[in-house]
Every structure is written in structure tokens, then in C-alpha cells.
Coordinates of C-alpha atoms in Angstrom, one line a residue:
M252 CA -118.7 89.6 -45.0
E253 CA -115.0 90.4 -45.8
R254 CA -112.7 90.2 -42.9
K255 CA -109.7 92.6 -42.8
Y256 CA -106.5 91.9 -40.8
F257 CA -103.6 93.8 -39.3
S258 CA -101.0 95.4 -41.5
A259 CA -97.3 95.5 -40.6
S260 CA -97.7 99.0 -39.1
D261 CA -100.6 97.8 -36.9
Y262 CA -98.5 95.0 -35.5
V263 CA -95.6 97.4 -34.7
V264 CA -97.9 99.8 -32.8
F265 CA -99.6 97.0 -30.9
C266 CA -96.3 95.3 -30.0
V267 CA -94.6 98.5 -28.9
C268 CA -97.5 99.3 -26.5
L269 CA -97.4 95.7 -25.1
F270 CA -93.6 95.8 -24.8
F271 CA -93.6 99.0 -22.7
S272 CA -96.1 97.5 -20.3
I273 CA -93.8 94.6 -19.7
L274 CA -90.7 96.8 -19.5
I275 CA -92.2 98.9 -16.7
G276 CA -92.7 95.7 -14.7
V277 CA -89.2 94.6 -15.2
Y278 CA -87.9 98.1 -14.3
Y279 CA -89.5 98.0 -10.9
A280 CA -88.4 94.5 -10.3
V281 CA -84.7 95.5 -10.5
T282 CA -84.9 99.0 -8.9
G283 CA -85.7 100.3 -5.4
G284 CA -86.2 97.6 -2.9
R285 CA -86.7 95.0 -5.7
Q286 CA -90.1 93.9 -4.2
R287 CA -88.5 92.0 -1.3
T288 CA -91.2 93.1 1.2
T289 CA -94.9 92.8 1.2
N290 CA -95.2 96.5 2.0
E291 CA -93.4 97.4 -1.2
F292 CA -94.9 94.6 -3.3
L293 CA -98.5 95.1 -2.3
M294 CA -98.6 98.8 -1.1
A295 CA -95.8 100.6 -3.1
D296 CA -94.3 101.6 0.3
R297 CA -97.3 103.9 0.7
K298 CA -95.4 106.7 -1.1
M299 CA -97.4 107.3 -4.2
G300 CA -98.6 110.8 -5.3
F301 CA -102.2 111.6 -6.4
G302 CA -101.3 112.0 -10.2
P303 CA -100.3 108.4 -11.0
V304 CA -102.8 107.1 -8.5
S305 CA -105.7 109.0 -10.1
L306 CA -104.8 107.7 -13.6
S307 CA -104.4 104.2 -12.2
L308 CA -107.7 104.4 -10.5
F309 CA -109.3 105.6 -13.8
V310 CA -108.0 102.7 -15.9
T311 CA -108.5 100.1 -13.1
I312 CA -112.2 100.6 -13.2
M313 CA -112.6 101.2 -17.0
S314 CA -111.9 97.9 -18.7
A315 CA -112.2 96.8 -22.4
I316 CA -115.9 96.1 -21.6
T317 CA -116.5 99.9 -21.3
V318 CA -114.4 100.7 -24.4
L319 CA -116.4 98.2 -26.5
G320 CA -119.8 98.3 -24.7
V321 CA -120.6 102.0 -24.5
P322 CA -120.3 102.8 -28.3
A323 CA -122.3 99.7 -29.1
E324 CA -125.0 100.7 -26.6
V325 CA -125.2 104.2 -28.1
F326 CA -125.3 102.8 -31.6
Q327 CA -128.3 100.7 -30.8
H328 CA -130.2 102.8 -28.3
G329 CA -129.0 106.4 -28.4
T330 CA -127.2 108.5 -25.9
S331 CA -129.4 107.9 -22.9
Y332 CA -126.6 105.9 -21.3
W333 CA -124.7 109.2 -21.1
G334 CA -126.9 109.9 -18.1
F335 CA -124.7 107.6 -16.1
G336 CA -122.3 110.5 -15.8
F337 CA -124.6 112.2 -13.3
S338 CA -123.7 109.5 -10.8
Y339 CA -120.0 110.6 -10.9
F340 CA -121.0 113.9 -9.2
V341 CA -122.8 112.0 -6.5
F342 CA -120.4 109.3 -5.5
T343 CA -117.1 111.3 -5.7
P344 CA -117.6 113.5 -2.6
V345 CA -119.1 110.6 -0.6
V346 CA -116.0 108.4 -1.3
A347 CA -113.6 111.3 -0.7
H348 CA -115.0 112.5 2.6
C349 CA -116.7 109.5 4.1
F350 CA -114.8 106.4 3.1
I351 CA -111.2 107.5 2.4
P352 CA -110.7 109.3 5.8
V353 CA -112.0 106.2 7.7
F354 CA -109.8 103.7 5.9
Y355 CA -106.7 105.9 5.7
D356 CA -106.7 106.9 9.4
M357 CA -106.9 103.2 10.4
K358 CA -103.6 102.5 8.5
I359 CA -105.1 99.2 7.2
T360 CA -103.9 97.2 4.2
S361 CA -107.0 95.2 3.4
V362 CA -110.3 97.0 3.4
Y363 CA -111.8 94.0 5.1
E364 CA -109.7 94.7 8.2
Y365 CA -112.3 97.4 8.9
L366 CA -115.1 94.8 9.0
E367 CA -113.4 92.9 11.8
K368 CA -112.6 96.0 13.8
R369 CA -116.1 97.3 13.4
Y370 CA -118.1 94.0 13.5
S371 CA -116.3 90.6 14.0
R372 CA -113.9 88.2 12.4
C373 CA -116.8 86.3 10.8
V374 CA -118.1 89.3 9.0
R375 CA -114.6 90.0 7.7
L376 CA -114.3 86.5 6.3
C377 CA -117.8 86.7 4.7
G378 CA -116.9 90.0 3.0
L379 CA -113.6 88.6 1.8
I380 CA -115.2 85.5 0.3
C381 CA -117.8 87.6 -1.4
Y382 CA -115.1 89.9 -2.9
I383 CA -113.0 87.0 -4.2
M384 CA -116.0 85.4 -5.8
M385 CA -117.1 88.7 -7.4
M386 CA -113.7 89.5 -8.8
V387 CA -113.0 86.0 -10.2
V388 CA -116.4 86.1 -12.1
Y389 CA -116.0 89.7 -13.2
M390 CA -112.4 89.2 -14.4
G391 CA -113.6 86.3 -16.6
V392 CA -115.7 88.9 -18.5
V393 CA -112.9 91.4 -18.6
L394 CA -110.4 88.8 -19.9
Y395 CA -112.7 87.6 -22.6
A396 CA -113.6 91.0 -24.1
P397 CA -110.3 91.9 -25.8
S398 CA -110.0 88.3 -27.2
L399 CA -112.9 89.2 -29.4
A400 CA -110.8 92.0 -30.8
I401 CA -107.7 89.9 -31.5
N402 CA -109.9 87.2 -33.1
A403 CA -111.5 89.7 -35.4
V404 CA -108.3 91.4 -36.6
T405 CA -105.8 88.6 -36.7
G406 CA -107.8 85.4 -36.9
I407 CA -106.0 84.1 -33.9
N408 CA -108.1 81.8 -31.8
E409 CA -109.8 83.6 -28.9
W410 CA -108.3 81.2 -26.2
I411 CA -104.8 81.8 -27.4
S412 CA -105.2 85.6 -26.9
I413 CA -106.9 85.0 -23.5
V414 CA -104.0 82.9 -22.3
G415 CA -101.5 85.4 -23.7
L416 CA -103.2 88.4 -22.1
C417 CA -103.4 86.7 -18.7
A418 CA -99.7 85.6 -19.0
V419 CA -98.5 89.2 -19.7
C420 CA -100.5 90.5 -16.7
V421 CA -99.1 87.8 -14.4
A422 CA -95.6 88.6 -15.7
Y423 CA -95.4 92.3 -14.9
T424 CA -97.5 92.1 -11.8
T425 CA -95.3 89.5 -10.2
C426 CA -92.1 91.2 -11.3
G427 CA -92.9 94.8 -10.2
G428 CA -95.7 94.7 -7.7
L429 CA -98.1 97.6 -7.1
K430 CA -95.6 100.2 -8.3
A431 CA -95.3 98.5 -11.7
V432 CA -99.1 98.2 -11.8
I433 CA -99.7 101.9 -11.1
W434 CA -97.0 103.2 -13.5
T435 CA -98.1 100.8 -16.2
D436 CA -101.6 102.0 -15.7
V437 CA -100.4 105.6 -16.3
F438 CA -98.9 104.5 -19.7
Q439 CA -102.0 102.5 -20.6
A440 CA -104.3 105.5 -19.6
L441 CA -102.5 107.6 -22.2
V442 CA -102.9 104.9 -24.8
I443 CA -106.6 104.6 -24.1
I444 CA -107.3 108.3 -24.2
V445 CA -105.2 109.0 -27.3
S446 CA -106.6 106.0 -29.3
Q447 CA -110.3 107.0 -28.6
I448 CA -109.7 110.6 -29.5
V449 CA -108.0 109.5 -32.8
I450 CA -111.0 107.3 -33.6
V451 CA -113.4 110.3 -33.0
I452 CA -111.4 112.7 -35.1
V453 CA -110.7 110.4 -38.0
G454 CA -114.1 108.8 -38.0
A455 CA -116.0 112.1 -37.9
N456 CA -113.9 113.4 -40.7
K457 CA -114.9 110.3 -42.8
V458 CA -118.6 111.2 -42.6
G459 CA -118.2 114.9 -43.2
G460 CA -117.2 116.4 -39.8
F461 CA -118.5 116.8 -36.3
G462 CA -121.4 118.9 -37.5
K463 CA -122.6 116.2 -39.9
V464 CA -122.4 113.5 -37.1
L465 CA -124.6 115.7 -34.8
E466 CA -127.0 116.5 -37.7
I467 CA -127.5 112.8 -38.4
S468 CA -127.8 112.0 -34.7
I469 CA -130.5 114.7 -34.1
E470 CA -132.5 113.7 -37.2
S471 CA -132.5 110.0 -36.2
G472 CA -133.3 110.7 -32.6
K473 CA -130.1 109.2 -31.3
L474 CA -129.4 112.3 -29.1
A475 CA -131.9 111.1 -26.5
P476 CA -133.2 113.5 -23.8
I477 CA -133.0 112.7 -20.1
N478 CA -135.8 110.3 -19.3
F479 CA -137.4 111.0 -15.9
D480 CA -139.9 108.1 -16.1
P481 CA -139.9 106.5 -12.6
S482 CA -140.9 103.1 -13.9
P483 CA -138.3 100.4 -13.0
L484 CA -139.2 98.6 -16.3
E485 CA -137.7 101.5 -18.4
A486 CA -134.0 101.1 -19.3
H487 CA -131.6 104.0 -18.8
T488 CA -133.8 106.5 -16.9
F489 CA -132.4 109.3 -14.8
W490 CA -133.2 107.4 -11.6
S491 CA -131.7 104.1 -12.6
L492 CA -128.6 105.8 -14.1
C493 CA -128.0 108.5 -11.5
L494 CA -129.2 106.8 -8.3
G495 CA -128.4 103.2 -9.2
G496 CA -125.2 104.3 -10.8
S497 CA -124.1 106.2 -7.7
F498 CA -124.5 103.2 -5.5
L499 CA -122.7 101.0 -8.1
C500 CA -119.8 103.4 -8.3
M501 CA -119.6 103.7 -4.5
S502 CA -119.3 100.0 -4.3
V503 CA -116.5 100.0 -6.9
Y504 CA -114.6 103.1 -5.7
G505 CA -115.5 103.2 -2.1
V506 CA -115.2 99.6 -0.8
N507 CA -113.6 97.6 -3.6
Q508 CA -110.0 96.6 -2.6
S509 CA -108.6 97.5 -6.1
A510 CA -109.7 101.1 -5.6
V511 CA -109.1 101.4 -1.8
Q512 CA -105.6 100.0 -2.1
R513 CA -104.7 102.9 -4.4
F514 CA -106.0 105.4 -1.8
L515 CA -104.0 103.7 1.0
C516 CA -100.8 103.7 -1.0
C517 CA -100.8 107.6 -1.2
R518 CA -98.3 109.6 0.9
T519 CA -101.1 111.5 2.7
K520 CA -104.8 111.4 3.2
L521 CA -105.1 114.7 1.3
Q522 CA -103.3 113.1 -1.7
A523 CA -105.8 110.2 -1.6
Q524 CA -108.8 112.6 -1.6
I525 CA -107.3 114.6 -4.4
S526 CA -106.8 111.5 -6.5
I527 CA -110.6 110.7 -6.5
Y528 CA -111.5 114.3 -7.5
A529 CA -108.8 114.3 -10.2
N530 CA -110.4 111.1 -11.5
L531 CA -113.8 112.9 -12.1
P532 CA -112.9 114.8 -15.3
L533 CA -111.3 111.7 -16.7
L534 CA -114.4 109.6 -16.2
H535 CA -116.6 112.3 -17.9
L536 CA -114.1 112.6 -20.8
V537 CA -114.1 108.9 -21.6
M538 CA -117.9 108.7 -21.2
A539 CA -118.3 111.6 -23.6
V540 CA -115.8 110.2 -26.1
G541 CA -117.3 106.7 -25.9
C542 CA -120.8 108.1 -26.6
F543 CA -119.6 110.2 -29.5
I544 CA -117.8 107.2 -31.0
G545 CA -121.1 105.4 -30.9
L546 CA -122.7 108.3 -32.8
V547 CA -119.9 108.3 -35.4
V548 CA -120.3 104.6 -36.0
Y549 CA -124.1 105.1 -36.4
A550 CA -123.5 107.9 -38.9
E551 CA -121.3 105.5 -40.9
Y552 CA -123.5 102.4 -40.7
R553 CA -127.1 103.7 -40.3
C554 CA -127.9 102.4 -43.8
N555 CA -125.8 99.3 -43.7
N556 CA -126.1 97.8 -40.1
P557 CA -123.3 95.3 -39.5
L558 CA -125.3 93.8 -36.7
Y559 CA -127.6 92.5 -39.3
D560 CA -124.9 90.0 -40.3
V561 CA -122.9 87.8 -37.8
I562 CA -121.2 90.6 -35.9
K563 CA -122.0 90.7 -32.1
P564 CA -122.6 94.1 -30.5
D565 CA -119.4 93.8 -28.6
Q566 CA -117.5 93.4 -31.9
L567 CA -119.1 96.4 -33.6
L568 CA -116.5 99.0 -32.8
L569 CA -113.7 96.7 -33.8
Y570 CA -115.4 95.9 -37.1
Y571 CA -115.8 99.7 -37.7
V572 CA -112.1 100.4 -37.0
M573 CA -110.9 97.6 -39.2
N574 CA -113.2 98.2 -42.2
I575 CA -113.6 102.0 -42.2
L576 CA -110.4 103.3 -40.5
G577 CA -108.2 100.4 -41.6
E578 CA -106.8 102.5 -44.5
Y579 CA -105.0 104.7 -42.0
P580 CA -101.7 102.9 -41.0
G581 CA -101.4 102.1 -37.4
V582 CA -105.0 103.1 -36.3
P583 CA -106.3 99.5 -35.9
G584 CA -103.1 98.6 -34.0
L585 CA -103.5 101.6 -31.7
F586 CA -107.2 100.7 -31.0
V587 CA -106.4 97.1 -30.2
A588 CA -103.6 98.3 -28.0
C589 CA -106.3 100.5 -26.3
L590 CA -108.4 97.4 -25.7
F591 CA -105.5 95.4 -24.3
S592 CA -104.4 98.4 -22.2
A593 CA -107.9 98.7 -20.7
S594 CA -107.9 95.0 -19.8
L595 CA -104.3 94.8 -18.7
S596 CA -104.8 97.6 -16.2
T597 CA -108.0 96.1 -14.7
I598 CA -106.7 92.5 -14.5
S599 CA -103.3 93.4 -13.1
S600 CA -105.0 95.6 -10.4
S601 CA -107.3 92.7 -9.6
F602 CA -104.3 90.3 -9.3
N603 CA -102.6 92.7 -6.9
S604 CA -105.7 93.4 -4.8
L605 CA -106.7 89.7 -4.6
A606 CA -103.2 88.8 -3.5
T607 CA -103.3 91.5 -0.9
V608 CA -106.6 90.5 0.7
T609 CA -105.6 86.8 0.7
M610 CA -102.3 87.6 2.4
E611 CA -103.7 90.1 5.0
D612 CA -107.0 88.3 5.8
L613 CA -106.1 84.6 5.4
V614 CA -102.4 84.0 5.5
K615 CA -100.8 86.5 7.9
P616 CA -103.3 85.9 10.8
N617 CA -102.7 82.2 10.7
V618 CA -99.1 81.7 9.6
N619 CA -95.9 83.2 11.0
L620 CA -93.5 83.7 8.1
T621 CA -90.6 86.0 7.2
E622 CA -91.2 88.9 4.8
R623 CA -89.4 87.2 2.0
Q624 CA -91.6 84.1 2.4
L625 CA -94.7 86.2 2.5
T626 CA -93.6 88.0 -0.7
I627 CA -93.0 84.7 -2.5
I628 CA -96.5 83.5 -1.4
S629 CA -98.0 86.8 -2.7
K630 CA -96.5 86.2 -6.1
S631 CA -97.6 82.6 -6.1
L632 CA -101.2 83.7 -5.3
I633 CA -101.2 86.0 -8.4
V634 CA -100.3 82.9 -10.6
G635 CA -103.1 80.9 -8.9
Y636 CA -105.7 83.7 -9.5
G637 CA -104.6 83.8 -13.1
I638 CA -105.6 80.2 -13.6
L639 CA -109.0 81.0 -11.9
F640 CA -109.5 83.9 -14.3
L641 CA -108.9 81.7 -17.3
C642 CA -111.6 79.3 -16.1
S643 CA -114.1 82.1 -15.5
S644 CA -113.5 83.5 -19.0
F645 CA -115.1 80.3 -20.4
V646 CA -118.4 81.2 -18.7
A647 CA -118.1 84.8 -20.0
S648 CA -117.9 83.5 -23.6
L649 CA -121.5 82.3 -23.3
L650 CA -122.9 85.7 -22.3
P651 CA -124.9 87.7 -25.0
S652 CA -123.7 91.2 -23.8
L653 CA -120.4 91.8 -22.0
L654 CA -121.3 95.3 -20.8
K655 CA -124.7 94.2 -19.2
A656 CA -123.0 91.1 -17.7
A657 CA -120.2 93.1 -16.1
L658 CA -122.6 95.7 -14.6
S659 CA -124.9 92.9 -13.4
I660 CA -122.1 91.1 -11.6
L661 CA -120.8 94.3 -9.9
G662 CA -124.3 95.3 -8.9
I663 CA -125.4 91.8 -7.6
M664 CA -122.4 91.3 -5.4
G665 CA -121.2 94.8 -4.8
G666 CA -124.5 96.1 -3.3
P667 CA -124.7 93.9 -0.2
M668 CA -121.0 94.5 0.3
L669 CA -121.5 98.3 0.2
S670 CA -124.3 98.0 2.8
L671 CA -121.9 96.4 5.3
F672 CA -119.6 99.4 5.1
F673 CA -122.4 102.0 5.0
L674 CA -124.0 100.6 8.1
G675 CA -120.6 100.4 9.9
I676 CA -119.7 104.0 9.1
F677 CA -123.1 105.7 9.5
C678 CA -125.1 103.5 11.9
R679 CA -123.0 102.9 15.0
H680 CA -125.8 101.1 16.9
I681 CA -125.7 98.2 14.4
N682 CA -123.8 95.1 15.8
H683 CA -122.2 92.2 14.0
K684 CA -125.3 89.9 14.3
G685 CA -127.6 92.4 12.6
A686 CA -125.0 93.2 10.0
M687 CA -124.4 89.6 9.3
A688 CA -128.1 88.7 9.0
G689 CA -128.8 91.6 6.7
F690 CA -125.8 90.8 4.5
V691 CA -126.7 87.1 4.1
I692 CA -130.4 87.8 3.4
S693 CA -129.6 90.6 0.9
M694 CA -126.9 88.5 -0.8
L695 CA -129.3 85.6 -1.2
A696 CA -132.2 87.7 -2.5
V697 CA -130.1 89.8 -4.9
S698 CA -128.2 86.7 -6.2
W699 CA -131.5 84.9 -6.8
V700 CA -132.9 87.8 -8.8
G701 CA -129.6 88.7 -10.6
F702 CA -128.0 85.4 -11.4
G703 CA -131.4 83.9 -12.0
G704 CA -132.0 86.6 -14.6
I705 CA -128.7 85.9 -16.3
A706 CA -129.4 82.2 -16.3
F707 CA -132.8 82.8 -17.8
R708 CA -131.4 84.9 -20.6
L709 CA -128.8 82.3 -21.3
N710 CA -131.4 79.5 -21.7
N711 CA -134.0 81.6 -23.4
F712 CA -132.0 84.1 -25.4
T713 CA -133.1 84.1 -29.0
P714 CA -132.1 87.5 -30.4
G715 CA -134.1 88.9 -33.3
K716 CA -132.3 89.9 -36.4
P717 CA -131.5 93.7 -36.3
P718 CA -132.7 95.7 -39.2
L719 CA -130.2 96.3 -42.1
Y720 CA -131.6 99.8 -42.6
M721 CA -131.8 101.9 -39.4
E722 CA -133.5 104.9 -41.1
A723 CA -136.4 105.1 -43.5
S724 CA -134.4 107.3 -45.9
C725 CA -132.0 104.4 -46.4
F726 CA -134.5 102.5 -48.5
N727 CA -134.1 104.9 -51.4
T728 CA -130.4 105.4 -51.2
T729 CA -128.6 102.1 -50.5
T730 CA -128.6 98.5 -51.4
P731 CA -127.7 95.5 -49.1
I732 CA -124.1 94.2 -48.9

């Protein structure tokens, strides 16, 4: 298999996108209050509007795992994953009208402050520890994903790119605080959307247009209908995607500090609620584009499946961009910038949110320090979490599928966490003892099933070789590589 690399124009496009991300962080480090207080550094002075917050929320949740994983999933199994979009209509009004008003009216900084006021200090600390563990493990997966891209297009060792990506995130997050993170997210959202649309347009044109892509997809059965089978053993049914996806999204958007922190930094409660509704069309746009990219890649490779060789599913889209669209100057560079932008936004948001909960839930209640000292500690915490993310990325490198691993981690640890807040808001007769018992039991049970399943797959994963020809008609029209 021939490996193609970046051209000079690709390096220019990629470096320009990276440079602007760092520049935004430097700008907010030297303007305004210069990040001298924790309120400015961690909460952007609570003066953000719904526009940038909505875009920031969108790219915070959508990482490079989504960019790489969704097209690969559609390429292999069809568009049934598209049904996940139904969950967006369910969780959005719940978050907007049940969670946001509660948190915003309490004027809290850390979402886990709610747990102490509703239950007890012990429940708050348990929720905090669970969140920190979840994000450190999850960010290992997010950090590892774009390293596959850099390794594929430049030949640079994966760990060099992992350390470089983490260093860039630490640099602009510590320099500019939450304002830098949000406005960098706005720039990175534009890069992600533009790059994916470019791939769809150019890729569809290569195989004969949008009509040809749809024709091939229909003939091959890749345009999968909605599956209403109630069996839990069936993958990607309406029930697992819509209902399961709704609870997953509620745990991510409704009680995850990275998302809640964006709602809390808005000027008004109405602005915070508008931001989640403005996020809805963006989620559907990227889901639709990601699925269509998968169909475009299938139309190109249906008779010459690159997964038959040594390519991993998470490298499929990169392989396609480099080998099929590489003739267009700057397109590979723009796509890799898209991957880096998706990861930078997610990781930088996690840095900021982890520093926030650590400060509010562990440091401030126990230590009496000045604002300047607290700000310095916040920045030091970001560096410390960066080191933890690097260690976690080593574990991620052992996983067979980044998309499935990421969703598993969020589901395993996010579900019990969501139940604490659900009970607190909707069941007022529940006390801290009942909540604590339910949380611990559910966490142990779900972790045993979830992480046990991941460990089993790691120890027993022997993937069969995918077919070279994905359609019967290919046998008479093509020959192997």
C-alpha cells in the first residue's frame, strides 16, 4: 500500500489553522482583565452571548472521534447510525427547561455544588471523583484519535503528535482562560464545518455527483431504514439510538461540567437556553454530513476495500482524503486541521472544566488564598491534567474502535451521574443516603458490565479480515490492488 504525504500547501493550511488557535489564546491573555481572577479565567466574567457559546458547545462535545468514527461506521454498516439524531429532539428541551434553570438560578460555578446543596458534601465529592475519572479516561481517547491522522499523512510518530497537541491545548487554555477557549472553539467550528462540506462536494464529484452516490447507496442497501426491533442484541435500533442516545446526551449536555460551564457563563438564563436550541441544527448538520461522507467513501471504495489491508476503521477517512482527494492542493491539510480543531476544542474545554471543579470543590473550601494565587493554581492544574491525559492516551492506543470506546466510557460513567441529578430535580423525597446507595450500586454494576466488556474485547479481539469486494458486481469489474 502506497502512503501519500502532505504537500507544501497542506502544511500551510494546517499551520495557519493551528496558529490562529494559539493567537486567540494570546490575545485574551493580554486584553481585558488579563485573566487575573478566577471568575474571568474560569467563567469568562459570566458575560458571553448565546452565539459563541452555542458554537463552543457544539465543538466541545464533537471531537475527532466523531469526525473519524461516523463515516467509518456508515461505510461498514450503513446509515442506521443516523437514527442517533432522533435523540437530539428529545434531550434538547429537557436540558433547556429542566437543568439550565436550576443551575443558572443557583449562581453556581461547579455543577457539583448542586449535589452538596441538594444532598450532602459526601455526594458532591463522589460525583466530582467520578467526573474526573471519566474525563481523564475519555480524553485519552480524544487525544489519541488525531495522532492517527498525523501519523498517516506525515509519518511523524504518533506520540510526538500527541504531546504536541496536548502542549498546544495547555498553552492557549492557560494563557486566555475560558474566553480564549470559547472564541477558539468558534474558529475551530468553522474549520470543521467547512472542511467536511468540502470533502462531501469534492468527493461526490469524483464518483459522478450526489445522484450517483445515492444510487450506489440504495443499490447496495447502505441507506438503511429505521430498525424498530426491540431486541437489545441488535445494534443501532430506534430504541437504542433514540432512547439510549437521549440519556447519553443528557448526561453530556445536562450535567457534564464542560457543557454546564458554558451555560453558566452566559449573560442571562434566556441566552443559555437559546444556546442549546441553537446547537440543535448544528448537531443535525454534522451528523448528516458525516453520514454522507461515509456513503461517498463507500461509493469510491466498494470494489477496493482499504480495510482489507492494514488500515484501521478509524484511519479510513484519512486514507480516503490523502489518496483520492490529495490531488486537490490544501484539501488534506484542511481535513487534518479539522481533526485537530475537533480535538483541540474538546481537550481545551476539558482542561478548563477540570480546573474549575477542582478549584471550586477541592481547593477553595479548604484553603484561604488570594484571587491571584487561586488563578495561578488553576493554571497549574491544567498542566497537571495535561500529563494525566498523556498517560490515558496510551491505554486508548490499545482499543480496537475509538468511536465505540468513547461512547462506552461516556455511557458507563455518565449514566449513574445523570441519575443523581435526575433524582435531585424530579424526586424531592430522595435523601442523601438513598441517592448515595443508588449511585454506588449502579456505578459498580455498570462498570462491571461496561469495563468488563471492554477488557474482554481487548483480550479476545481477533478481527476477521474484511472483504476486498463489498458488492457482487465488483468481481467482474475490478482486480485487487
